[in-house]
mmCIF file of C-alpha atoms in Angstrom:
data_model
loop_
_atom_site.group_PDB
_atom_site.id
_atom_site.type_symbol
_atom_site.label_atom_id
_atom_site.label_comp_id
_atom_site.label_asym_id
_atom_site.label_seq_id
_atom_site.Cartn_x
_atom_site.Cartn_y
_atom_site.Cartn_z
ATOM 1 C CA ASP K 1 -40.155 55.221 -4.987
ATOM 2 C CA ALA K 2 -38.978 52.450 -3.104
ATOM 3 C CA GLU K 3 -35.990 52.210 -0.947
ATOM 4 C CA ILE K 4 -33.358 51.754 1.487
ATOM 5 C CA THR K 5 -32.684 52.712 4.311
ATOM 6 C CA GLN K 6 -29.433 52.921 6.952
ATOM 7 C CA SER K 7 -29.795 54.239 10.892
ATOM 8 C CA PRO K 8 -27.652 55.733 11.865
ATOM 9 C CA ARG K 9 -25.246 57.386 9.572
ATOM 10 C CA HIS K 10 -22.418 57.386 11.964
ATOM 11 C CA LYS K 11 -22.332 55.616 15.181
ATOM 12 C CA ILE K 12 -19.693 55.715 17.761
ATOM 13 C CA THR K 13 -19.377 53.189 20.631
ATOM 14 C CA GLU K 14 -17.185 52.737 23.386
ATOM 15 C CA THR K 15 -15.476 48.418 23.429
ATOM 16 C CA GLY K 16 -17.625 46.182 25.120
ATOM 17 C CA ARG K 17 -20.667 47.334 24.031
ATOM 18 C CA GLN K 18 -23.459 46.059 21.947
ATOM 19 C CA VAL K 19 -25.254 48.159 18.830
ATOM 20 C CA THR K 20 -26.848 47.235 17.200
ATOM 21 C CA LEU K 21 -27.271 48.609 13.697
ATOM 22 C CA ALA K 22 -31.122 48.843 11.292
ATOM 23 C CA CYS K 23 -31.680 48.392 7.890
ATOM 24 C CA HIS K 24 -35.220 48.851 6.252
ATOM 25 C CA GLN K 25 -35.913 48.692 3.133
ATOM 26 C CA THR K 26 -39.656 48.885 0.604
ATOM 27 C CA TRP K 27 -39.141 46.760 -2.020
ATOM 28 C CA ASN K 28 -40.867 43.896 -0.065
ATOM 29 C CA HIS K 29 -37.525 41.538 -0.910
ATOM 30 C CA ASN K 30 -36.786 38.519 0.387
ATOM 31 C CA ASN K 31 -33.297 38.668 0.203
ATOM 32 C CA MET K 32 -31.529 40.951 2.261
ATOM 33 C CA PHE K 33 -27.607 40.676 3.130
ATOM 34 C CA TRP K 34 -24.895 42.878 5.366
ATOM 35 C CA TYR K 35 -21.562 44.101 3.536
ATOM 36 C CA ARG K 36 -18.501 45.677 5.321
ATOM 37 C CA GLN K 37 -15.500 47.903 3.927
ATOM 38 C CA ASP K 38 -12.524 48.297 5.404
ATOM 39 C CA LEU K 39 -9.185 50.003 3.093
ATOM 40 C CA GLY K 40 -7.746 46.562 1.418
ATOM 41 C CA HIS K 41 -10.832 44.501 1.133
ATOM 42 C CA GLY K 42 -13.464 45.653 -0.541
ATOM 43 C CA LEU K 43 -17.246 45.009 0.494
ATOM 44 C CA ARG K 44 -17.101 41.472 2.980
ATOM 45 C CA LEU K 45 -20.238 40.166 3.563
ATOM 46 C CA ILE K 46 -21.446 39.484 6.956
ATOM 47 C CA HIS K 47 -24.630 37.349 7.219
ATOM 48 C CA TYR K 48 -27.399 36.916 4.601
ATOM 49 C CA SER K 49 -30.810 36.334 4.667
ATOM 50 C CA TYR K 50 -33.679 35.156 2.205
ATOM 51 C CA GLY K 51 -36.481 35.045 3.700
ATOM 52 C CA VAL K 52 -38.969 35.617 7.074
ATOM 53 C CA GLN K 53 -37.563 33.599 10.133
ATOM 54 C CA ASP K 54 -33.806 32.512 7.925
ATOM 55 C CA THR K 55 -30.291 33.780 8.818
ATOM 56 C CA ASN K 56 -26.722 32.654 7.055
ATOM 57 C CA LYS K 57 -23.625 33.776 7.838
ATOM 58 C CA GLY K 58 -21.597 34.803 5.903
ATOM 59 C CA GLU K 59 -17.230 35.290 5.327
ATOM 60 C CA VAL K 60 -17.089 37.702 8.382
ATOM 61 C CA SER K 61 -19.592 36.385 10.582
ATOM 62 C CA ASP K 62 -17.719 36.117 13.835
ATOM 63 C CA GLY K 63 -18.673 38.544 17.285
ATOM 64 C CA TYR K 64 -21.712 39.813 14.180
ATOM 65 C CA SER K 65 -25.679 38.823 14.627
ATOM 66 C CA VAL K 66 -28.945 39.240 12.264
ATOM 67 C CA SER K 67 -33.032 37.942 13.060
ATOM 68 C CA ARG K 68 -35.151 38.671 10.787
ATOM 69 C CA SER K 69 -39.028 38.490 12.428
ATOM 70 C CA ASN K 70 -40.379 40.793 8.700
ATOM 71 C CA THR K 71 -39.778 41.169 5.369
ATOM 72 C CA GLU K 72 -38.803 45.214 6.242
ATOM 73 C CA ASP K 73 -36.109 45.251 8.421
ATOM 74 C CA LEU K 74 -32.839 43.395 8.940
ATOM 75 C CA PRO K 75 -31.100 44.451 11.826
ATOM 76 C CA LEU K 76 -27.203 43.593 12.934
ATOM 77 C CA THR K 77 -26.176 43.790 16.264
ATOM 78 C CA LEU K 78 -22.363 43.457 17.691
ATOM 79 C CA GLU K 79 -22.539 41.953 20.472
ATOM 80 C CA SER K 80 -19.899 42.972 22.420
ATOM 81 C CA ALA K 81 -17.961 45.716 19.877
ATOM 82 C CA ALA K 82 -13.927 44.915 19.521
ATOM 83 C CA SER K 83 -12.033 48.144 18.189
ATOM 84 C CA SER K 84 -11.329 45.614 15.318
ATOM 85 C CA GLN K 85 -15.095 46.201 14.365
ATOM 86 C CA THR K 86 -15.080 50.109 13.394
ATOM 87 C CA SER K 87 -16.100 49.522 9.777
ATOM 88 C CA VAL K 88 -18.846 50.866 7.171
ATOM 89 C CA TYR K 89 -21.431 48.917 7.040
ATOM 90 C CA PHE K 90 -23.616 48.653 4.186
ATOM 91 C CA CYS K 91 -27.097 47.036 3.635
ATOM 92 C CA ALA K 92 -28.393 45.567 0.017
ATOM 93 C CA SER K 93 -31.735 43.832 -0.572
ATOM 94 C CA SER K 94 -32.532 42.268 -3.358
ATOM 95 C CA GLU K 95 -35.460 39.989 -5.610
ATOM 96 C CA SER K 96 -35.461 36.129 -4.773
ATOM 97 C CA GLY K 97 -33.189 34.739 -7.940
ATOM 98 C CA ILE K 98 -29.877 34.584 -9.510
ATOM 99 C CA GLY K 99 -30.373 37.315 -12.630
ATOM 100 C CA THR K 100 -31.890 40.245 -10.003
ATOM 101 C CA GLU K 101 -29.574 43.076 -8.724
ATOM 102 C CA ALA K 102 -28.640 44.207 -5.272
ATOM 103 C CA PHE K 103 -30.021 47.376 -4.478
ATOM 104 C CA PHE K 104 -27.492 49.368 -1.690
ATOM 105 C CA GLY K 105 -27.669 51.596 1.059
ATOM 106 C CA GLN K 106 -25.745 54.770 2.034
ATOM 107 C CA GLY K 107 -24.097 52.966 4.430
ATOM 108 C CA THR K 108 -22.828 53.109 8.642
ATOM 109 C CA ARG K 109 -19.535 54.101 9.531
ATOM 110 C CA LEU K 110 -18.902 52.654 13.330
ATOM 111 C CA THR K 111 -16.536 53.867 15.384
ATOM 112 C CA VAL K 112 -15.806 51.864 17.971
ATOM 113 C CA VAL K 113 -13.132 53.631 20.703
ATOM 114 C CA ASP F 1 -12.886 34.305 -2.328
ATOM 115 C CA ALA F 2 -13.336 36.888 -5.214
ATOM 116 C CA LYS F 3 -13.936 35.368 -8.222
ATOM 117 C CA THR F 4 -13.222 37.475 -10.653
ATOM 118 C CA THR F 5 -9.670 39.241 -10.746
ATOM 119 C CA GLN F 6 -9.680 43.272 -12.887
ATOM 120 C CA PRO F 7 -7.007 45.928 -12.629
ATOM 121 C CA PRO F 8 -6.492 48.449 -9.781
ATOM 122 C CA SER F 9 -6.518 51.550 -11.483
ATOM 123 C CA MET F 10 -6.980 53.467 -14.622
ATOM 124 C CA ASP F 11 -7.582 56.361 -16.031
ATOM 125 C CA CYS F 12 -9.542 57.090 -18.610
ATOM 126 C CA ALA F 13 -10.079 61.363 -20.965
ATOM 127 C CA GLU F 14 -13.750 63.378 -20.644
ATOM 128 C CA GLY F 15 -15.968 62.470 -23.098
ATOM 129 C CA ARG F 16 -13.692 59.343 -24.094
ATOM 130 C CA ALA F 17 -15.571 56.229 -23.637
ATOM 131 C CA ALA F 18 -13.968 53.988 -20.864
ATOM 132 C CA ASN F 19 -13.346 49.499 -21.302
ATOM 133 C CA LEU F 20 -12.740 48.472 -17.784
ATOM 134 C CA PRO F 21 -11.786 44.698 -18.051
ATOM 135 C CA CYS F 22 -12.282 41.565 -16.541
ATOM 136 C CA ASN F 23 -11.361 38.243 -15.690
ATOM 137 C CA HIS F 24 -13.969 34.955 -14.885
ATOM 138 C CA SER F 25 -11.942 32.287 -15.524
ATOM 139 C CA THR F 26 -13.313 30.046 -13.609
ATOM 140 C CA ILE F 27 -16.776 30.833 -14.139
ATOM 141 C CA SER F 28 -19.911 28.415 -14.289
ATOM 142 C CA GLY F 29 -22.552 28.047 -17.372
ATOM 143 C CA ASN F 30 -25.557 29.301 -14.802
ATOM 144 C CA GLU F 31 -23.494 32.447 -13.037
ATOM 145 C CA TYR F 32 -24.121 35.979 -14.007
ATOM 146 C CA VAL F 33 -21.669 39.326 -14.306
ATOM 147 C CA TYR F 34 -22.308 41.682 -12.305
ATOM 148 C CA TRP F 35 -21.193 45.254 -12.632
ATOM 149 C CA TYR F 36 -21.175 47.651 -9.552
ATOM 150 C CA ARG F 37 -19.234 51.248 -8.978
ATOM 151 C CA GLN F 38 -18.665 52.735 -5.229
ATOM 152 C CA ILE F 39 -18.680 56.511 -5.674
ATOM 153 C CA HIS F 40 -16.708 57.886 -2.990
ATOM 154 C CA SER F 41 -17.781 56.402 0.061
ATOM 155 C CA GLN F 42 -21.612 55.891 -1.086
ATOM 156 C CA GLY F 43 -23.537 53.123 -0.954
ATOM 157 C CA PRO F 44 -22.552 50.385 -4.182
ATOM 158 C CA GLN F 45 -24.451 51.339 -7.148
ATOM 159 C CA TYR F 46 -25.634 48.347 -9.604
ATOM 160 C CA ILE F 47 -24.257 49.098 -13.714
ATOM 161 C CA ILE F 48 -25.526 46.280 -15.840
ATOM 162 C CA HIS F 49 -25.651 42.246 -15.671
ATOM 163 C CA GLY F 50 -25.813 39.388 -18.193
ATOM 164 C CA LEU F 51 -25.666 35.693 -18.585
ATOM 165 C CA LYS F 52 -24.099 34.939 -22.216
ATOM 166 C CA ASN F 53 -25.087 37.648 -24.734
ATOM 167 C CA ASN F 54 -23.806 41.655 -24.431
ATOM 168 C CA GLU F 55 -26.676 43.442 -22.771
ATOM 169 C CA THR F 56 -26.347 47.719 -22.957
ATOM 170 C CA ASN F 57 -28.397 50.865 -20.839
ATOM 171 C CA GLU F 58 -27.993 53.565 -19.866
ATOM 172 C CA MET F 59 -26.339 53.693 -17.920
ATOM 173 C CA ALA F 60 -22.938 51.131 -19.587
ATOM 174 C CA SER F 61 -22.551 48.562 -21.760
ATOM 175 C CA LEU F 62 -21.385 44.738 -20.747
ATOM 176 C CA ILE F 63 -18.950 42.722 -22.692
ATOM 177 C CA ILE F 64 -19.064 39.406 -22.377
ATOM 178 C CA THR F 65 -16.966 36.862 -24.473
ATOM 179 C CA GLU F 66 -17.851 33.506 -25.933
ATOM 180 C CA ASP F 67 -16.503 31.708 -23.814
ATOM 181 C CA ARG F 68 -17.864 33.605 -20.589
ATOM 182 C CA LYS F 69 -13.653 33.555 -19.212
ATOM 183 C CA SER F 70 -13.871 37.592 -19.855
ATOM 184 C CA SER F 71 -15.626 40.185 -20.042
ATOM 185 C CA THR F 72 -15.581 44.277 -20.341
ATOM 186 C CA LEU F 73 -16.852 47.212 -19.136
ATOM 187 C CA ILE F 74 -18.043 49.985 -21.557
ATOM 188 C CA LEU F 75 -18.998 53.560 -20.905
ATOM 189 C CA PRO F 76 -20.307 55.195 -23.743
ATOM 190 C CA HIS F 77 -18.521 58.929 -23.035
ATOM 191 C CA ALA F 78 -16.915 59.164 -20.003
ATOM 192 C CA THR F 79 -18.066 61.811 -17.347
ATOM 193 C CA LEU F 80 -16.108 63.944 -14.209
ATOM 194 C CA ARG F 81 -19.001 62.375 -12.663
ATOM 195 C CA ASP F 82 -17.810 58.246 -13.202
ATOM 196 C CA THR F 83 -14.826 58.767 -11.331
ATOM 197 C CA ALA F 84 -15.194 55.705 -8.871
ATOM 198 C CA VAL F 85 -14.577 52.203 -8.117
ATOM 199 C CA TYR F 86 -15.736 49.009 -10.521
ATOM 200 C CA TYR F 87 -16.056 45.962 -9.253
ATOM 201 C CA CYS F 88 -17.188 43.001 -11.481
ATOM 202 C CA ILE F 89 -18.510 40.599 -9.427
ATOM 203 C CA VAL F 90 -19.847 36.648 -10.515
ATOM 204 C CA ARG F 91 -22.341 35.840 -9.127
ATOM 205 C CA VAL F 92 -22.163 31.854 -7.067
ATOM 206 C CA ALA F 93 -24.801 29.780 -7.212
ATOM 207 C CA ASN F 94 -23.484 27.352 -5.492
ATOM 208 C CA THR F 95 -23.719 28.931 -2.415
ATOM 209 C CA GLY F 96 -26.703 30.902 -1.869
ATOM 210 C CA ASN F 97 -26.785 33.449 -4.642
ATOM 211 C CA GLN F 98 -24.549 35.802 -2.998
ATOM 212 C CA PHE F 99 -23.100 39.170 -4.186
ATOM 213 C CA TYR F 100 -18.929 38.300 -3.235
ATOM 214 C CA PHE F 101 -16.920 41.964 -4.207
ATOM 215 C CA GLY F 102 -13.241 41.625 -4.834
ATOM 216 C CA THR F 103 -11.014 45.433 -4.541
ATOM 217 C CA GLY F 104 -12.185 46.678 -8.171
ATOM 218 C CA THR F 105 -11.263 48.992 -10.267
ATOM 219 C CA SER F 106 -10.542 52.806 -9.571
ATOM 220 C CA LEU F 107 -11.250 54.624 -12.580
ATOM 221 C CA THR F 108 -10.661 58.793 -12.997
ATOM 222 C CA VAL F 109 -11.104 59.891 -15.529
ATOM 223 C CA ILE F 110 -9.367 62.991 -16.514
ATOM 224 C CA PRO F 111 -10.652 66.468 -17.898
#
């Protein structure tokens, strides 16, 4: 069955380090998204992509970057990790078009110490 | 910003129907209403979506008012496993078809 997987599931890193979270989907979806979830804020959109070589900023993109070199993967990079980026990160993918559902991964819990 | 308003929490007796309301008074004509739920700290799970007409699938029913300014998600026979946070989302057409989540409704199914 097609799926979307995130790795690692848990990570602890130090302030100032660069961190990359992986997201891989096997549905061949054009759209991919990264969200972060914090208590009291629900899920907030970080970056999204409509296809290879396309990336766009979401509402909380500062300190994060993404690249899309193929359809299956959208890695999320924290250039210099900060304690404020301690959160649970979710990746999602969907087909193109507004009437399609998005499928979410199981999340990565990142702690910056 | 989220374009929906939901009550922060609700309770429902096991076996009864759970009716979760959502207001989306600024919805545009080509924007869909989606419902997702999140159980504990798992990834959000898709439930149902609709544009104008009522929709039903194996999980739930979605009732959208004629003016499309509000909707109700119905879980016909709630079980303890339906305890979760339920998100009503309007997928915004003119900002890239994104899913903008609010803070949702925390549904507790009571034995």
